[in-house]
XYZ file of C-alpha atoms in Angstrom:
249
model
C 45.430 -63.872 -87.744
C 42.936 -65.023 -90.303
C 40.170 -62.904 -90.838
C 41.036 -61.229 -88.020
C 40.481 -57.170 -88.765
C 42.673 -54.566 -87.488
C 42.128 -52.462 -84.551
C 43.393 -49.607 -82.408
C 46.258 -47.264 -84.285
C 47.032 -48.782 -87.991
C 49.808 -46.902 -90.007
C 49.833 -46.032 -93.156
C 53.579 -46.002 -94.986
C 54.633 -42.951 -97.119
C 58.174 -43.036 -97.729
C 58.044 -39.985 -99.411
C 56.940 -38.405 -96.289
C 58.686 -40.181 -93.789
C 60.845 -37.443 -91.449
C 63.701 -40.143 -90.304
C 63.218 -42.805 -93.021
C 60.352 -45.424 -93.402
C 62.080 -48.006 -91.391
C 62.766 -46.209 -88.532
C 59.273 -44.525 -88.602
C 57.667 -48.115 -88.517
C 59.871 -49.248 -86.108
C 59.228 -46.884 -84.041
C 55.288 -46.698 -84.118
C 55.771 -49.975 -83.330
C 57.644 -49.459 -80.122
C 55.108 -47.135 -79.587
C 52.483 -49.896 -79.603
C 51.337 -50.105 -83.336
C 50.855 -53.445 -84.341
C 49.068 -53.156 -87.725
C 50.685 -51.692 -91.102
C 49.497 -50.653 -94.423
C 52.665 -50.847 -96.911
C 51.291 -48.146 -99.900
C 54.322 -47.158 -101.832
C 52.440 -48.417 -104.791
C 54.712 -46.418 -107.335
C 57.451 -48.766 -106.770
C 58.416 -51.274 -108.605
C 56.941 -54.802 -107.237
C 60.580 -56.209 -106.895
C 61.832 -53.350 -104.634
C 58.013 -53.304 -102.742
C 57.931 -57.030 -102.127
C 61.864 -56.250 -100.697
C 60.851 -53.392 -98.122
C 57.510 -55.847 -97.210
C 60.072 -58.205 -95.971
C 61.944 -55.796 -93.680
C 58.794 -54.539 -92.268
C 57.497 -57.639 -91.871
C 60.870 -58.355 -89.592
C 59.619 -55.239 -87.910
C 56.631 -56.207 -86.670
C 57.364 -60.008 -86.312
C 58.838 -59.959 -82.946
C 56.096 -57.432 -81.978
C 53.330 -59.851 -83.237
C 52.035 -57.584 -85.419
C 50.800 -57.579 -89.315
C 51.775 -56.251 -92.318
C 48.802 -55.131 -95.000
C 49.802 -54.216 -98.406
C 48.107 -51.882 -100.447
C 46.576 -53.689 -103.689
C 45.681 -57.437 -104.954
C 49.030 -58.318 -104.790
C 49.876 -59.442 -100.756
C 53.557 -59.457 -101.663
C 54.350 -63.449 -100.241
C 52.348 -62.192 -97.303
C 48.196 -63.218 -97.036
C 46.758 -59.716 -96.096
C 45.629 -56.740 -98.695
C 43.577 -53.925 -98.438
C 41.360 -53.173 -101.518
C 40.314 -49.975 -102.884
C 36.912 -49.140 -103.604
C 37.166 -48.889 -107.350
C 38.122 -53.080 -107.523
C 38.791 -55.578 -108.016
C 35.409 -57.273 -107.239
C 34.953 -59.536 -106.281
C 37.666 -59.649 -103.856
C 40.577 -61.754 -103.784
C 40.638 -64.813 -101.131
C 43.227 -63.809 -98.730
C 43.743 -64.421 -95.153
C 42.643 -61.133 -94.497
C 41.055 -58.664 -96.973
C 40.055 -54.891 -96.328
C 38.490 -52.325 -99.008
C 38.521 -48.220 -98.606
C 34.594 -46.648 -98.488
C 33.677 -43.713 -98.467
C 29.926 -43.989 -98.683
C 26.630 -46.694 -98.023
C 26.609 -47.378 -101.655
C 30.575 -48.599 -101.549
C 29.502 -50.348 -97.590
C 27.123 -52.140 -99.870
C 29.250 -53.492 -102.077
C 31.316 -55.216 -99.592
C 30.824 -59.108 -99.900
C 33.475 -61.555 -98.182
C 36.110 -58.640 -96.833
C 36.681 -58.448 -93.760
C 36.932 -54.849 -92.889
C 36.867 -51.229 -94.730
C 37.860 -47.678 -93.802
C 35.935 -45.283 -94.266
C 37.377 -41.345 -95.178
C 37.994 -38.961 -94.661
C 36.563 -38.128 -91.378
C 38.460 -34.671 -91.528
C 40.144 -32.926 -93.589
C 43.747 -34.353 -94.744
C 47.063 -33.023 -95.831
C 47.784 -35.975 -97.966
C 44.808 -36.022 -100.019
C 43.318 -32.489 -99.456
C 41.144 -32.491 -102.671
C 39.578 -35.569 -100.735
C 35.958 -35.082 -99.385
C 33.623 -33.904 -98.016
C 34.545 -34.778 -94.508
C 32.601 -37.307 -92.636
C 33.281 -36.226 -89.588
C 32.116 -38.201 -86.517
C 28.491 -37.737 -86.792
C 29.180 -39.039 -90.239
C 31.592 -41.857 -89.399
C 28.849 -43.148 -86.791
C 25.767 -43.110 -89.148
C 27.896 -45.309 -91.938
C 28.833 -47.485 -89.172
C 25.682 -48.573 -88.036
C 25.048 -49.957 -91.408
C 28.203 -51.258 -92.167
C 28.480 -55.083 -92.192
C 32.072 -55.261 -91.023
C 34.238 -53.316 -88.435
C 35.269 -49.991 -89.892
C 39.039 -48.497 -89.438
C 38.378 -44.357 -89.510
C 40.786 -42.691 -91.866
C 41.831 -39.393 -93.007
C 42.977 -36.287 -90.862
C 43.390 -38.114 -87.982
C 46.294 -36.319 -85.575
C 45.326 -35.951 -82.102
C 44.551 -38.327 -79.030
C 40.890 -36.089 -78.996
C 40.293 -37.441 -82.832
C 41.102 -40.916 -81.835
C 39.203 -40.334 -79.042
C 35.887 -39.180 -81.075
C 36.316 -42.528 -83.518
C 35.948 -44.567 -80.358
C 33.012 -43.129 -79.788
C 31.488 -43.193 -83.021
C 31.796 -46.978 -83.106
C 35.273 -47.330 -84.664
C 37.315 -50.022 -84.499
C 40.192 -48.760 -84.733
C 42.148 -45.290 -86.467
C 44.138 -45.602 -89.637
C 47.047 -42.768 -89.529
C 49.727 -41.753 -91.910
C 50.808 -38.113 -91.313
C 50.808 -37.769 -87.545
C 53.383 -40.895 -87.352
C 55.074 -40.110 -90.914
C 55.602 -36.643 -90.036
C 56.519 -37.111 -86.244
C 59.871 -36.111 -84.866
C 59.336 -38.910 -82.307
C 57.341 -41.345 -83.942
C 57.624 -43.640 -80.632
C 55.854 -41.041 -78.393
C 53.677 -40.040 -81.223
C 52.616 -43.522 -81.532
C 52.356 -44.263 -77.858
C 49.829 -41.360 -77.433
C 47.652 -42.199 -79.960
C 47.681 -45.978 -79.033
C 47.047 -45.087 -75.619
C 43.815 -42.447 -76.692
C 42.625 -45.661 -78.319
C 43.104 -48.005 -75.218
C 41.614 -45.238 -72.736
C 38.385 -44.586 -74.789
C 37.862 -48.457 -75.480
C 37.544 -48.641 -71.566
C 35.442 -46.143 -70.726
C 33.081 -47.489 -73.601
C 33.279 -50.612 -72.542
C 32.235 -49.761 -68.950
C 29.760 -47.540 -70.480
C 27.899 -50.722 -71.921
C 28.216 -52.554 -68.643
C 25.569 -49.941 -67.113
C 23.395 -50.034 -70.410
C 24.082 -46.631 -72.256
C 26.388 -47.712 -75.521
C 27.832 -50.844 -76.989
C 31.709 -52.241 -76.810
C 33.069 -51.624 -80.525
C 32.105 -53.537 -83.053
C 35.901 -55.248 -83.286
C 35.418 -57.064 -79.895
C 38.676 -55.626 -78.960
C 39.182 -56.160 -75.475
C 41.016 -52.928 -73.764
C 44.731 -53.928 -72.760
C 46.249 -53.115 -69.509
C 50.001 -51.485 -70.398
C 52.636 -53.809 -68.877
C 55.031 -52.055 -66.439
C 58.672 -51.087 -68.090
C 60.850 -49.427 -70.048
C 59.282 -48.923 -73.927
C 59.287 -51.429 -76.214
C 62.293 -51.370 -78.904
C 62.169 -51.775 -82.146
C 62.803 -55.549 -82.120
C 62.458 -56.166 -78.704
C 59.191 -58.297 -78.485
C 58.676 -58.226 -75.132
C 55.105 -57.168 -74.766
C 53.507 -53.871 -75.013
C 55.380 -50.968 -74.487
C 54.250 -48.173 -71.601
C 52.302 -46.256 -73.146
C 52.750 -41.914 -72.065
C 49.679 -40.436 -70.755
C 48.494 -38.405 -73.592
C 48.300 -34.439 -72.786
C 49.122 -32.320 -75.952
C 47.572 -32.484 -79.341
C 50.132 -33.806 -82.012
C 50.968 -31.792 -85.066
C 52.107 -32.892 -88.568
């Protein structure tokens, strides 16, 4: 996992937020197919945050995914994300991201390994947040960005994951649209399979000359055959459902 940067669907934690609890919203974005979380919750006090890093970290263990936390301080894991205001330079961890909003903060990036950029829309959690990028914005920052780029803010729908794709993304970071799900699962499913879908068709794109694979190297993945993943299950990749409607916070 070293240095290797997140892609597809990454969720962001909000407890405060969280419709059925924060466990059982992580665990179930990861049966939907997350494998990559951002642990916020950075009013908490470090005892009771390094405790809830541990049971997500059981979470996502048998799913081989990662936990991130939010800050300098990787809570006895070896992955942080950064934000733009410090500290510089960054920490040496296993695997280091830093929030951007802007070429001058892209420029400042030295040894991290990726950043995401926001907001691309507009965003319920930080609505004072902006302006948008949107995607024309997201791709233009992109193509001068020296590391893979995670699109953030206002991201709800299969379409929006869709458009990152397409702007170069490599992958979607999302907190309200699994937070706020009723069925975090499905809501996760559709999102990660959005992301899988529009990493083919880009990738077959470049194979006749007209765009590039994203910048992450990820390598679409063909869903396994099955009933959906559990919580704790780890036995591959859940199915994911075809995605049809938009979802709504």
């Amino acid at each position: 996992m070293t240095g290797s940067p997140p892609a597809g669907v990454v969720l962001l934690t909000d407890r405060l937020v969280a419709r059925s609890g924060l466990e059982r919203v992580v665990a179930g974005a990861v049966a939907g197919g997350v494998r990559w979380v951002v642990l916020r919750e950075k009013d908490l006090p470090r005892a009771e945050r390094a405790a809830l890093a541990v049971e997500l970290r059981a979470i996502l263990a048998d799913a081989g995914g990662t936990l991130i936390v939010a800050g300098p301080d990787p809570l006895g894991g070896d992955a942080v994300h950064l934000p733009a205001a410090g500290p510089y330079p960054p920490p040496r961890h296993g695997l280091v991201g830093r929030s951007c909003h802007n070429e001058t903060e892209l420029n400042r990036l030295t040894t991290e390994h990726y950043a995401t950029l926001s907001p691309i829309w507009p965003t319920t959690t930080k609505p004072g947040y902006g302006p948008p990028l949107q995607a024309t914005g997201l791709r233009k920052l992109i193509e001068v960005s020296p590391v893979p780029i995670m699109a953030l803010g206002g991201i709800e729908t299969p379409e929006q994951v869709t458009a990152c794709v397409q702007a170069g993304a490599a992958g979607v970071a999302v907190l309200g649209a699994l937070m706020r799900a009723e069925n975090p699962e499905e809501a996760a499913a559709n999102l990660t399979s959005a992301f899988e879908e529009a990493v083919t068709q880009k990738v077959l794109k470049g194979r006749h000359g007209r765009t590039e694979v994203p910048r992450s190297g990820l390598r679409p993945t063909v869903p396994t055959q099955g009933s959906s993943l559990t919580a704790r299950s780890g036995h591959g990749r859940p199915q994911p459902q075809t995605a049809t409607t938009k979802e709504s916070q």
